[in-house]
mmCIF file of C-alpha atoms and ligand atoms in Angstrom:
data_model
loop_
_atom_site.group_PDB
_atom_site.id
_atom_site.type_symbol
_atom_site.label_atom_id
_atom_site.label_comp_id
_atom_site.label_asym_id
_atom_site.label_seq_id
_atom_site.Cartn_x
_atom_site.Cartn_y
_atom_site.Cartn_z
ATOM 1 C CA MET D 18 18.405 -29.121 7.655
ATOM 2 C CA SER D 19 19.142 -25.573 6.649
ATOM 3 C CA ILE D 20 16.507 -22.847 7.004
ATOM 4 C CA LYS D 21 16.159 -22.842 3.240
ATOM 5 C CA GLU D 22 15.503 -26.606 3.236
ATOM 6 C CA LYS D 23 12.987 -26.410 6.106
ATOM 7 C CA ASP D 24 11.264 -23.530 4.342
ATOM 8 C CA SER D 25 10.839 -25.416 1.087
ATOM 9 C CA LEU D 26 9.764 -28.589 2.884
ATOM 10 C CA TYR D 27 7.261 -27.113 5.346
ATOM 11 C CA ILE D 28 6.055 -23.743 4.076
ATOM 12 C CA ALA D 29 3.313 -23.509 1.464
ATOM 13 C CA ASN D 30 4.900 -22.806 -1.880
ATOM 14 C CA THR D 31 3.287 -19.406 -2.410
ATOM 15 C CA TYR D 32 6.451 -17.312 -2.635
ATOM 16 C CA ALA D 33 9.317 -17.294 -5.117
ATOM 17 C CA ARG D 34 11.885 -16.176 -2.571
ATOM 18 C CA PHE D 35 15.169 -14.474 -3.343
ATOM 19 C CA ASP D 36 18.134 -16.428 -2.012
ATOM 20 C CA VAL D 37 18.596 -14.227 1.061
ATOM 21 C CA GLU D 38 17.836 -14.909 4.723
ATOM 22 C CA ILE D 39 17.369 -11.667 6.638
ATOM 23 C CA VAL D 40 18.243 -11.980 10.317
ATOM 24 C CA SER D 41 18.425 -8.400 11.566
ATOM 25 C CA GLY D 42 18.658 -4.793 10.601
ATOM 26 C CA LYS D 43 19.153 -1.218 11.730
ATOM 27 C CA GLY D 44 17.536 1.735 10.002
ATOM 28 C CA SER D 45 17.918 1.254 6.246
ATOM 29 C CA TYR D 46 20.485 -1.533 6.569
ATOM 30 C CA LEU D 47 19.676 -5.250 6.664
ATOM 31 C CA TYR D 48 21.953 -8.161 7.566
ATOM 32 C CA ASP D 49 21.730 -11.731 6.308
ATOM 33 C CA ASP D 50 22.701 -14.992 8.024
ATOM 34 C CA LYS D 51 26.284 -14.624 6.764
ATOM 35 C CA GLY D 52 26.602 -11.081 8.106
ATOM 36 C CA LYS D 53 26.413 -9.466 4.669
ATOM 37 C CA GLU D 54 25.020 -5.927 4.731
ATOM 38 C CA TYR D 55 22.309 -4.678 2.361
ATOM 39 C CA ILE D 56 20.693 -1.287 1.815
ATOM 40 C CA ASP D 57 16.974 -1.875 2.188
ATOM 41 C CA MET D 58 15.046 -0.438 -0.770
ATOM 42 C CA CYS D 59 12.016 -2.668 -0.097
ATOM 43 C CA THR D 60 11.150 -2.240 3.617
ATOM 44 C CA GLY D 61 9.174 -5.471 3.652
ATOM 45 C CA ILE D 62 7.019 -4.052 0.821
ATOM 46 C CA ALA D 63 6.440 -0.538 2.171
ATOM 47 C CA VAL D 64 5.851 -1.770 5.727
ATOM 48 C CA ASN D 65 8.879 -0.671 7.769
ATOM 49 C CA THR D 66 8.100 3.034 7.310
ATOM 50 C CA LEU D 67 10.854 4.201 9.677
ATOM 51 C CA GLY D 68 13.290 1.438 8.785
ATOM 52 C CA VAL D 69 14.261 -1.424 11.089
ATOM 53 C CA ALA D 70 14.565 -1.158 14.870
ATOM 54 C CA ASP D 71 13.798 2.557 15.130
ATOM 55 C CA GLU D 72 14.413 3.389 18.781
ATOM 56 C CA GLY D 73 11.342 5.568 19.329
ATOM 57 C CA TRP D 74 9.116 3.000 17.668
ATOM 58 C CA ILE D 75 10.559 0.171 19.774
ATOM 59 C CA ALA D 76 9.984 2.208 22.934
ATOM 60 C CA ALA D 77 6.356 2.978 22.003
ATOM 61 C CA VAL D 78 5.566 -0.619 21.081
ATOM 62 C CA SER D 79 7.422 -2.089 24.096
ATOM 63 C CA ALA D 80 5.645 0.244 26.514
ATOM 64 C CA GLN D 81 2.293 -1.005 25.226
ATOM 65 C CA LEU D 82 3.472 -4.635 25.289
ATOM 66 C CA GLY D 83 4.247 -4.183 28.982
ATOM 67 C CA LYS D 84 0.668 -3.050 29.648
ATOM 68 C CA VAL D 85 -1.597 -5.357 27.648
ATOM 69 C CA GLN D 86 -0.948 -7.079 24.327
ATOM 70 C CA HIS D 87 -4.542 -7.552 23.165
ATOM 71 C CA VAL D 88 -7.957 -6.289 24.182
ATOM 72 C CA SER D 89 -11.186 -7.616 22.688
ATOM 73 C CA ASN D 90 -13.253 -5.129 20.740
ATOM 74 C CA LEU D 91 -15.986 -5.835 23.291
ATOM 75 C CA TYR D 92 -14.145 -3.325 25.530
ATOM 76 C CA TYR D 93 -12.662 0.162 25.202
ATOM 77 C CA SER D 94 -8.939 0.549 24.575
ATOM 78 C CA ALA D 95 -7.029 3.830 24.449
ATOM 79 C CA PRO D 96 -4.456 3.248 21.668
ATOM 80 C CA GLN D 97 -7.051 2.521 18.970
ATOM 81 C CA ALA D 98 -9.274 5.436 20.025
ATOM 82 C CA GLU D 99 -6.267 7.804 20.018
ATOM 83 C CA LEU D 100 -5.165 6.503 16.629
ATOM 84 C CA ALA D 101 -8.638 6.829 15.104
ATOM 85 C CA GLU D 102 -8.850 10.421 16.354
ATOM 86 C CA LEU D 103 -5.442 11.237 14.886
ATOM 87 C CA LEU D 104 -6.251 9.652 11.510
ATOM 88 C CA CYS D 105 -9.543 11.556 11.338
ATOM 89 C CA ARG D 106 -7.928 14.845 12.343
ATOM 90 C CA ARG D 107 -5.201 14.504 9.725
ATOM 91 C CA THR D 108 -7.445 13.356 6.866
ATOM 92 C CA GLY D 109 -10.802 14.998 7.582
ATOM 93 C CA MET D 110 -12.391 11.546 7.548
ATOM 94 C CA LYS D 111 -14.971 10.884 10.287
ATOM 95 C CA LYS D 112 -14.693 7.263 11.403
ATOM 96 C CA VAL D 113 -12.230 4.389 11.225
ATOM 97 C CA PHE D 114 -12.633 0.614 11.241
ATOM 98 C CA PHE D 115 -9.455 -1.277 12.154
ATOM 99 C CA GLY D 116 -8.447 -4.623 10.651
ATOM 100 C CA ASN D 117 -5.105 -6.360 10.254
ATOM 101 C CA SER D 118 -4.145 -6.199 6.599
ATOM 102 C CA GLY D 119 -4.685 -4.468 3.300
ATOM 103 C CA ALA D 120 -7.102 -7.077 2.026
ATOM 104 C CA GLU D 121 -9.218 -6.711 5.148
ATOM 105 C CA ALA D 122 -9.215 -2.923 4.899
ATOM 106 C CA ASN D 123 -10.475 -3.297 1.323
ATOM 107 C CA GLU D 124 -13.077 -5.901 2.316
ATOM 108 C CA CYS D 125 -14.396 -3.342 4.788
ATOM 109 C CA ALA D 126 -14.403 -0.598 2.145
ATOM 110 C CA ILE D 127 -16.354 -2.852 -0.236
ATOM 111 C CA LYS D 128 -18.878 -3.751 2.475
ATOM 112 C CA VAL D 129 -19.337 -0.062 3.292
ATOM 113 C CA ALA D 130 -19.895 0.789 -0.385
ATOM 114 C CA ARG D 131 -22.410 -2.032 -0.911
ATOM 115 C CA LYS D 132 -24.367 -1.188 2.265
ATOM 116 C CA TYR D 133 -24.359 2.535 1.496
ATOM 117 C CA ALA D 134 -25.693 1.930 -2.017
ATOM 118 C CA ALA D 135 -28.220 -0.717 -0.929
ATOM 119 C CA GLU D 136 -29.707 1.597 1.679
ATOM 120 C CA LYS D 137 -29.587 4.769 -0.383
ATOM 121 C CA LYS D 138 -30.252 3.601 -3.942
ATOM 122 C CA GLY D 139 -31.389 -0.037 -3.780
ATOM 123 C CA ALA D 140 -29.865 -3.503 -3.583
ATOM 124 C CA GLU D 141 -29.288 -3.628 -7.367
ATOM 125 C CA TYR D 142 -26.616 -0.899 -7.003
ATOM 126 C CA ASN D 143 -23.945 -3.351 -5.910
ATOM 127 C CA THR D 144 -21.252 -3.179 -8.584
ATOM 128 C CA ILE D 145 -17.801 -1.797 -7.833
ATOM 129 C CA ILE D 146 -15.698 -0.461 -10.693
ATOM 130 C CA THR D 147 -11.971 -1.050 -10.298
ATOM 131 C CA LEU D 148 -9.119 -0.587 -12.761
ATOM 132 C CA VAL D 149 -7.291 -2.911 -15.099
ATOM 133 C CA ASN D 150 -3.871 -3.765 -13.595
ATOM 134 C CA SER D 151 -5.031 -2.906 -10.104
ATOM 135 C CA PHE D 152 -4.142 -4.932 -7.029
ATOM 136 C CA HIS D 153 -6.474 -5.006 -4.041
ATOM 137 C CA GLY D 154 -5.613 -8.217 -2.180
ATOM 138 C CA ARG D 155 -5.779 -12.013 -2.119
ATOM 139 C CA THR D 156 -9.123 -12.851 -0.514
ATOM 140 C CA ILE D 157 -11.804 -14.086 -2.908
ATOM 141 C CA THR D 158 -13.510 -10.674 -2.915
ATOM 142 C CA THR D 159 -10.392 -8.518 -3.160
ATOM 143 C CA LEU D 160 -9.146 -10.854 -5.899
ATOM 144 C CA ALA D 161 -12.370 -10.077 -7.740
ATOM 145 C CA ALA D 162 -11.568 -6.393 -7.248
ATOM 146 C CA THR D 163 -8.063 -6.955 -8.611
ATOM 147 C CA GLY D 164 -8.152 -6.194 -12.340
ATOM 148 C CA GLN D 165 -5.590 -8.804 -13.413
ATOM 149 C CA ASP D 166 -6.700 -12.145 -14.840
ATOM 150 C CA VAL D 167 -3.480 -13.897 -13.796
ATOM 151 C CA PHE D 168 -4.581 -13.664 -10.154
ATOM 152 C CA HIS D 169 -8.111 -14.948 -10.898
ATOM 153 C CA LYS D 170 -7.135 -18.114 -12.723
ATOM 154 C CA ASP D 171 -7.939 -21.332 -10.778
ATOM 155 C CA PHE D 172 -9.988 -19.536 -8.100
ATOM 156 C CA LEU D 173 -13.264 -19.046 -9.920
ATOM 157 C CA PRO D 174 -15.997 -18.282 -9.157
ATOM 158 C CA LEU D 175 -14.970 -15.044 -7.450
ATOM 159 C CA THR D 176 -17.325 -12.638 -5.698
ATOM 160 C CA GLU D 177 -19.731 -11.132 -8.222
ATOM 161 C CA GLY D 178 -20.192 -7.435 -8.875
ATOM 162 C CA PHE D 179 -16.872 -6.103 -10.144
ATOM 163 C CA LYS D 180 -16.211 -4.393 -13.481
ATOM 164 C CA TYR D 181 -12.932 -3.043 -14.769
ATOM 165 C CA ALA D 182 -12.190 0.337 -16.320
ATOM 166 C CA VAL D 183 -8.892 1.641 -17.669
ATOM 167 C CA ALA D 184 -6.689 3.903 -15.520
ATOM 168 C CA ASN D 185 -6.618 7.535 -16.632
ATOM 169 C CA ASP D 186 -9.392 6.911 -19.182
ATOM 170 C CA ILE D 187 -12.526 8.532 -17.791
ATOM 171 C CA GLU D 188 -14.586 7.435 -20.810
ATOM 172 C CA SER D 189 -14.008 3.803 -19.855
ATOM 173 C CA VAL D 190 -15.421 4.572 -16.387
ATOM 174 C CA ARG D 191 -18.312 6.535 -17.868
ATOM 175 C CA ALA D 192 -19.245 3.598 -20.116
ATOM 176 C CA LEU D 193 -19.491 1.247 -17.127
ATOM 177 C CA VAL D 194 -21.476 3.793 -15.111
ATOM 178 C CA ALA D 195 -23.931 3.978 -18.028
ATOM 179 C CA GLU D 196 -24.582 0.226 -17.675
ATOM 180 C CA GLY D 197 -26.125 1.052 -14.274
ATOM 181 C CA GLY D 198 -26.017 -0.546 -10.817
ATOM 182 C CA ILE D 199 -22.750 1.056 -9.720
ATOM 183 C CA ALA D 200 -22.074 1.462 -5.988
ATOM 184 C CA ALA D 201 -18.486 2.689 -6.078
ATOM 185 C CA VAL D 202 -15.254 3.178 -7.972
ATOM 186 C CA MET D 203 -12.152 1.850 -6.226
ATOM 187 C CA VAL D 204 -8.687 3.048 -7.264
ATOM 188 C CA GLU D 205 -5.085 3.040 -6.102
ATOM 189 C CA PRO D 206 -3.686 6.598 -6.402
ATOM 190 C CA VAL D 207 -0.506 4.957 -7.685
ATOM 191 C CA GLN D 208 -0.928 1.391 -8.948
ATOM 192 C CA GLY D 209 1.751 -0.470 -7.010
ATOM 193 C CA GLU D 210 1.811 -4.127 -8.024
ATOM 194 C CA GLY D 211 0.505 -3.054 -11.442
ATOM 195 C CA GLY D 212 3.803 -1.323 -12.284
ATOM 196 C CA VAL D 213 4.045 1.858 -10.130
ATOM 197 C CA MET D 214 1.709 3.909 -12.343
ATOM 198 C CA PRO D 215 0.180 7.061 -10.846
ATOM 199 C CA LEU D 216 -3.290 8.264 -11.746
ATOM 200 C CA THR D 217 -3.321 11.687 -13.376
ATOM 201 C CA ARG D 218 -4.745 14.718 -11.601
ATOM 202 C CA GLU D 219 -7.076 15.242 -14.545
ATOM 203 C CA PHE D 220 -8.513 11.714 -14.261
ATOM 204 C CA CYS D 221 -9.021 12.184 -10.506
ATOM 205 C CA GLU D 222 -10.878 15.450 -11.035
ATOM 206 C CA GLU D 223 -13.092 13.883 -13.702
ATOM 207 C CA LEU D 224 -13.718 10.946 -11.383
ATOM 208 C CA ASN D 225 -14.736 13.326 -8.554
ATOM 209 C CA ALA D 226 -17.280 14.969 -10.849
ATOM 210 C CA LEU D 227 -18.629 11.716 -12.281
ATOM 211 C CA ALA D 228 -19.018 10.193 -8.811
ATOM 212 C CA GLU D 229 -20.804 13.250 -7.519
ATOM 213 C CA GLU D 230 -23.162 13.353 -10.493
ATOM 214 C CA HIS D 231 -24.263 9.715 -9.972
ATOM 215 C CA ASP D 232 -23.896 9.452 -6.182
ATOM 216 C CA ILE D 233 -21.200 6.826 -6.620
ATOM 217 C CA LEU D 234 -18.665 6.424 -3.825
ATOM 218 C CA ILE D 235 -14.946 6.778 -4.421
ATOM 219 C CA ILE D 236 -12.754 4.326 -2.542
ATOM 220 C CA ALA D 237 -9.031 5.123 -2.413
ATOM 221 C CA ASP D 238 -6.961 1.982 -1.843
ATOM 222 C CA GLU D 239 -4.027 3.540 0.011
ATOM 223 C CA VAL D 240 -2.679 0.241 1.298
ATOM 224 C CA GLN D 241 0.665 0.914 -0.391
ATOM 225 C CA THR D 242 0.467 4.657 -1.161
ATOM 226 C CA GLY D 243 -0.645 5.680 2.335
ATOM 227 C CA ASN D 244 1.160 6.904 5.425
ATOM 228 C CA GLY D 245 3.622 9.271 3.791
ATOM 229 C CA ARG D 246 4.815 7.009 0.979
ATOM 230 C CA THR D 247 3.953 9.480 -1.822
ATOM 231 C CA GLY D 248 5.270 12.559 -0.014
ATOM 232 C CA GLU D 249 1.758 13.443 1.164
ATOM 233 C CA LEU D 250 0.126 11.731 4.139
ATOM 234 C CA TYR D 251 -2.174 9.908 1.687
ATOM 235 C CA GLY D 252 -1.781 9.652 -2.078
ATOM 236 C CA TYR D 253 -5.256 11.048 -2.811
ATOM 237 C CA MET D 254 -4.112 14.344 -1.289
ATOM 238 C CA ALA D 255 -1.394 14.676 -3.919
ATOM 239 C CA LEU D 256 -3.855 14.073 -6.748
ATOM 240 C CA GLY D 257 -6.920 16.043 -5.671
ATOM 241 C CA LEU D 258 -9.025 12.869 -5.482
ATOM 242 C CA ARG D 259 -11.979 13.163 -3.074
ATOM 243 C CA PRO D 260 -12.563 9.685 -1.635
ATOM 244 C CA ASP D 261 -15.527 8.727 0.549
ATOM 245 C CA VAL D 262 -13.666 5.703 1.869
ATOM 246 C CA VAL D 263 -9.898 5.281 2.317
ATOM 247 C CA SER D 264 -8.274 1.928 3.044
ATOM 248 C CA THR D 265 -4.710 1.629 4.265
ATOM 249 C CA ALA D 266 -2.394 -0.933 5.867
ATOM 250 C CA LYS D 267 1.232 -1.757 4.940
ATOM 251 C CA GLY D 268 3.225 1.140 6.461
ATOM 252 C CA LEU D 269 0.593 2.281 8.975
ATOM 253 C CA ALA D 270 2.011 0.628 12.090
ATOM 254 C CA GLY D 271 5.665 0.681 10.991
ATOM 255 C CA GLY D 272 6.085 -3.100 10.833
ATOM 256 C CA LEU D 273 3.187 -4.581 12.790
ATOM 257 C CA PRO D 274 0.041 -5.931 11.122
ATOM 258 C CA MET D 275 -2.673 -3.306 10.969
ATOM 259 C CA GLY D 276 -5.237 -2.192 8.435
ATOM 260 C CA ALA D 277 -7.644 0.724 8.580
ATOM 261 C CA CYS D 278 -10.728 1.678 6.619
ATOM 262 C CA MET D 279 -11.601 5.362 6.989
ATOM 263 C CA MET D 280 -15.026 6.774 6.188
ATOM 264 C CA ASN D 281 -16.078 10.371 5.496
ATOM 265 C CA GLU D 282 -19.257 12.177 6.598
ATOM 266 C CA LYS D 283 -21.233 10.458 3.827
ATOM 267 C CA THR D 284 -20.218 6.921 4.801
ATOM 268 C CA ALA D 285 -19.414 7.227 8.536
ATOM 269 C CA GLY D 286 -22.886 6.028 9.577
ATOM 270 C CA VAL D 287 -23.059 3.014 7.274
ATOM 271 C CA LEU D 288 -21.529 0.417 9.579
ATOM 272 C CA THR D 289 -23.684 -0.347 12.610
ATOM 273 C CA ALA D 290 -23.256 -2.673 15.590
ATOM 274 C CA GLY D 291 -22.882 -6.226 14.317
ATOM 275 C CA SER D 292 -22.458 -5.297 10.636
ATOM 276 C CA HIS D 293 -18.704 -5.852 10.663
ATOM 277 C CA GLY D 294 -15.988 -6.854 13.101
ATOM 278 C CA SER D 295 -12.516 -8.264 13.716
ATOM 279 C CA THR D 296 -10.978 -10.109 16.655
ATOM 280 C CA PHE D 297 -7.491 -8.647 16.267
ATOM 281 C CA GLY D 298 -8.504 -5.369 14.587
ATOM 282 C CA GLY D 299 -7.177 -2.294 16.399
ATOM 283 C CA ASN D 300 -4.729 -4.393 18.432
ATOM 284 C CA PRO D 301 -3.191 -2.064 21.061
ATOM 285 C CA VAL D 302 0.433 -2.947 20.238
ATOM 286 C CA SER D 303 -0.115 -2.299 16.525
ATOM 287 C CA ALA D 304 -2.038 0.867 17.393
ATOM 288 C CA ALA D 305 0.836 2.066 19.607
ATOM 289 C CA GLY D 306 3.221 1.468 16.688
ATOM 290 C CA ALA D 307 0.920 3.372 14.350
ATOM 291 C CA LEU D 308 0.532 6.282 16.780
ATOM 292 C CA TYR D 309 4.301 6.550 16.878
ATOM 293 C CA VAL D 310 4.657 6.336 13.077
ATOM 294 C CA MET D 311 2.023 9.085 12.731
ATOM 295 C CA SER D 312 3.922 11.292 15.183
ATOM 296 C CA ARG D 313 6.982 11.028 12.940
ATOM 297 C CA LEU D 314 5.105 11.784 9.691
ATOM 298 C CA THR D 315 5.575 15.524 10.048
ATOM 299 C CA ASP D 316 5.560 18.078 7.228
ATOM 300 C CA GLU D 317 9.378 18.074 7.483
ATOM 301 C CA LEU D 318 9.586 14.322 6.897
ATOM 302 C CA LEU D 319 7.073 14.501 4.040
ATOM 303 C CA ASP D 320 9.135 17.297 2.428
ATOM 304 C CA GLU D 321 12.189 15.089 2.817
ATOM 305 C CA VAL D 322 10.350 12.276 1.016
ATOM 306 C CA LYS D 323 9.648 14.650 -1.891
ATOM 307 C CA GLU D 324 13.270 15.850 -2.021
ATOM 308 C CA LYS D 325 14.628 12.294 -1.965
ATOM 309 C CA SER D 326 12.129 11.358 -4.654
ATOM 310 C CA ASP D 327 13.298 14.222 -6.880
ATOM 311 C CA TYR D 328 16.863 13.109 -6.328
ATOM 312 C CA VAL D 329 16.145 9.480 -7.340
ATOM 313 C CA PHE D 330 14.165 10.502 -10.433
ATOM 314 C CA SER D 331 16.864 12.870 -11.654
ATOM 315 C CA ALA D 332 19.722 10.494 -10.833
ATOM 316 C CA LEU D 333 18.136 7.615 -12.775
ATOM 317 C CA LYS D 334 16.689 9.415 -15.775
ATOM 318 C CA GLY D 335 18.578 8.967 -19.025
ATOM 319 C CA LYS D 336 21.118 6.529 -17.584
ATOM 320 C CA SER D 337 22.314 3.639 -19.724
ATOM 321 C CA GLY D 338 19.834 0.756 -19.647
ATOM 322 C CA ILE D 339 17.075 2.766 -17.975
ATOM 323 C CA LYS D 340 14.047 3.275 -20.211
ATOM 324 C CA SER D 341 11.730 5.159 -17.868
ATOM 325 C CA VAL D 342 11.112 6.055 -14.235
ATOM 326 C CA SER D 343 7.588 6.295 -12.794
ATOM 327 C CA GLY D 344 5.909 6.760 -9.445
ATOM 328 C CA MET D 345 5.454 9.286 -6.708
ATOM 329 C CA GLY D 346 7.406 10.070 -3.542
ATOM 330 C CA LEU D 347 9.410 7.075 -2.397
ATOM 331 C CA MET D 348 7.370 4.637 -4.476
ATOM 332 C CA ILE D 349 9.351 4.383 -7.674
ATOM 333 C CA GLY D 350 9.268 2.037 -10.667
ATOM 334 C CA ILE D 351 12.216 1.685 -13.034
ATOM 335 C CA GLU D 352 11.762 0.232 -16.500
ATOM 336 C CA THR D 353 15.067 -1.289 -17.556
ATOM 337 C CA GLU D 354 16.383 -2.506 -20.911
ATOM 338 C CA ARG D 355 17.540 -5.694 -19.254
ATOM 339 C CA ASP D 356 15.111 -8.054 -17.523
ATOM 340 C CA ALA D 357 14.083 -6.551 -14.174
ATOM 341 C CA GLY D 358 14.733 -9.866 -12.410
ATOM 342 C CA GLU D 359 18.320 -9.847 -13.649
ATOM 343 C CA VAL D 360 18.845 -6.246 -12.534
ATOM 344 C CA ILE D 361 17.417 -7.051 -9.095
ATOM 345 C CA ALA D 362 19.639 -10.147 -8.747
ATOM 346 C CA LYS D 363 22.685 -8.008 -9.591
ATOM 347 C CA CYS D 364 21.600 -5.388 -7.012
ATOM 348 C CA ILE D 365 21.222 -8.038 -4.301
ATOM 349 C CA GLU D 366 24.655 -9.428 -5.148
ATOM 350 C CA ASN D 367 26.014 -5.901 -4.705
ATOM 351 C CA GLY D 368 24.243 -5.255 -1.396
ATOM 352 C CA VAL D 369 21.016 -3.481 -2.355
ATOM 353 C CA ILE D 370 17.531 -5.001 -1.993
ATOM 354 C CA PRO D 371 14.921 -3.575 -4.365
ATOM 355 C CA LEU D 372 11.757 -5.409 -5.436
ATOM 356 C CA LYS D 373 9.763 -6.002 -8.571
ATOM 357 C CA ALA D 374 6.477 -4.714 -9.972
ATOM 358 C CA LYS D 375 5.459 -6.304 -13.252
ATOM 359 C CA ASN D 376 8.482 -5.771 -15.551
ATOM 360 C CA LYS D 377 9.953 -3.000 -13.403
ATOM 361 C CA VAL D 378 12.456 -2.655 -10.600
ATOM 362 C CA ARG D 379 10.485 -1.110 -7.729
ATOM 363 C CA LEU D 380 11.895 0.984 -4.893
ATOM 364 C CA LEU D 381 10.098 1.419 -1.568
ATOM 365 C CA PRO D 382 12.796 2.570 0.899
ATOM 366 C CA ALA D 383 12.166 3.767 4.449
ATOM 367 C CA LEU D 384 10.831 7.331 4.445
ATOM 368 C CA ASN D 385 13.730 8.339 6.710
ATOM 369 C CA ILE D 386 16.450 6.594 4.685
ATOM 370 C CA PRO D 387 19.691 8.580 5.163
ATOM 371 C CA ARG D 388 20.731 10.466 2.036
ATOM 372 C CA GLU D 389 24.072 8.650 1.988
ATOM 373 C CA ALA D 390 22.431 5.203 1.909
ATOM 374 C CA LEU D 391 20.034 6.358 -0.786
ATOM 375 C CA GLU D 392 22.877 7.652 -2.965
ATOM 376 C CA LYS D 393 24.830 4.415 -2.541
ATOM 377 C CA ALA D 394 21.768 2.335 -3.439
ATOM 378 C CA VAL D 395 21.019 4.446 -6.526
ATOM 379 C CA ALA D 396 24.642 4.041 -7.693
ATOM 380 C CA VAL D 397 24.360 0.246 -7.365
ATOM 381 C CA ILE D 398 21.044 0.226 -9.272
ATOM 382 C CA ILE D 399 22.488 2.368 -12.072
ATOM 383 C CA GLU D 400 25.457 0.021 -12.351
ATOM 384 C CA ALA D 401 23.197 -3.061 -12.374
ATOM 385 C CA ALA D 402 20.972 -1.640 -15.117
ATOM 386 C CA ARG D 403 23.838 -0.441 -17.340
ATOM 387 C CA ILE D 404 24.087 -2.042 -20.774
HETATM 388 C C1 PLP E 529 -0.407 -4.957 -0.667
HETATM 389 C C2 PLP E 529 -1.671 -4.389 -1.160
HETATM 390 C C3 PLP E 529 -2.914 -4.926 -0.789
HETATM 391 C C4 PLP E 529 -3.035 -6.187 0.044
HETATM 392 O O1 PLP E 529 -2.543 -6.013 1.327
HETATM 393 P P1 PLP E 529 -2.313 -7.301 2.290
HETATM 394 O O2 PLP E 529 -1.875 -6.690 3.586
HETATM 395 O O3 PLP E 529 -1.269 -8.148 1.643
HETATM 396 O O4 PLP E 529 -3.623 -7.980 2.394
HETATM 397 C C5 PLP E 529 -4.049 -4.285 -1.226
HETATM 398 N N1 PLP E 529 -3.984 -3.176 -1.996
HETATM 399 C C6 PLP E 529 -2.811 -2.637 -2.365
HETATM 400 C C7 PLP E 529 -2.805 -1.397 -3.187
HETATM 401 C C8 PLP E 529 -1.607 -3.221 -1.974
HETATM 402 O O5 PLP E 529 -0.445 -2.704 -2.371
#
């Protein structure tokens, strides 16, 4: 049986896979089972921050693997403590809880918000406002947080206590706040799965003020936008949003599973011994990978992300078959005249792997993608979108 046959026979049918089997890679290049080369504009959905097989990252992760691969959270372990310190120093947040995925980081954020509100305002303040078209994960609670009915269908009843406002429409948030019982507002600085749509600075500033007025927490879901993706270390920094809780995952450890929920001075004391936990959370190998990724996310690299972003926006704008370009940093959505799926298929045929977000072609390349590879990929995308 071929890999494709085994996959369809034995793996749960949750993914509509593209007809490509990736076997290896180097930097921003991937190779399939037939040896065909692709420029990677997906990075495993914003996970391989420094591309594939980065030598420094391999050395950092291998060194930790040679020491101990897992330590229970019943004991102290240096890599997670060092990583938590670094995250706090670079964000101004005060404490970190480590999990293994984006959904878990958001579960933690939701638990923190509910406990904070229950203790401070009363148990009836348990509702979290999220946005229409948001994506916050696949667990029953993060599905409830996800403001898209298509994901809810067939899984009802979901966790109670979520209401949906409209992105960049502060009046829609205000109306829900007026209904009472609100613990927090949870937003993605740039909606990823929802079509690569950034929040506006104005909306973020109004949200800061509204949250402060009503003692409502702001949760920034930085699972996709975090760790340099937007050209700032975290997307909220680019928008002037002032979150009390920040969740992140995807690119944090550069390719290993890791999620983090960061809490500011207001929320740092909410979680107490026994109130939350994770067996794998803060795994030393993942933490070593994340420490290395963080060491590479310098101001120079972040400036490079912004420059490359400017290049992609200006190269794509106004080209035949391209209706609009949205996003921030190296998180870019392209609205095409032709069906996005068709454009993506054409790109893959021509050796470039982008991905999809709603009806858009989405680009999430490695932050250190060489300029030459980026230019080649953009040329292929332009050609594939041409009408
Ligand atoms: C991918 C994503 C998640 C879910 O992360 P998993 O690691 O798949 O659980 C949550 N929020 C956002 C914004 C995401 O992009």
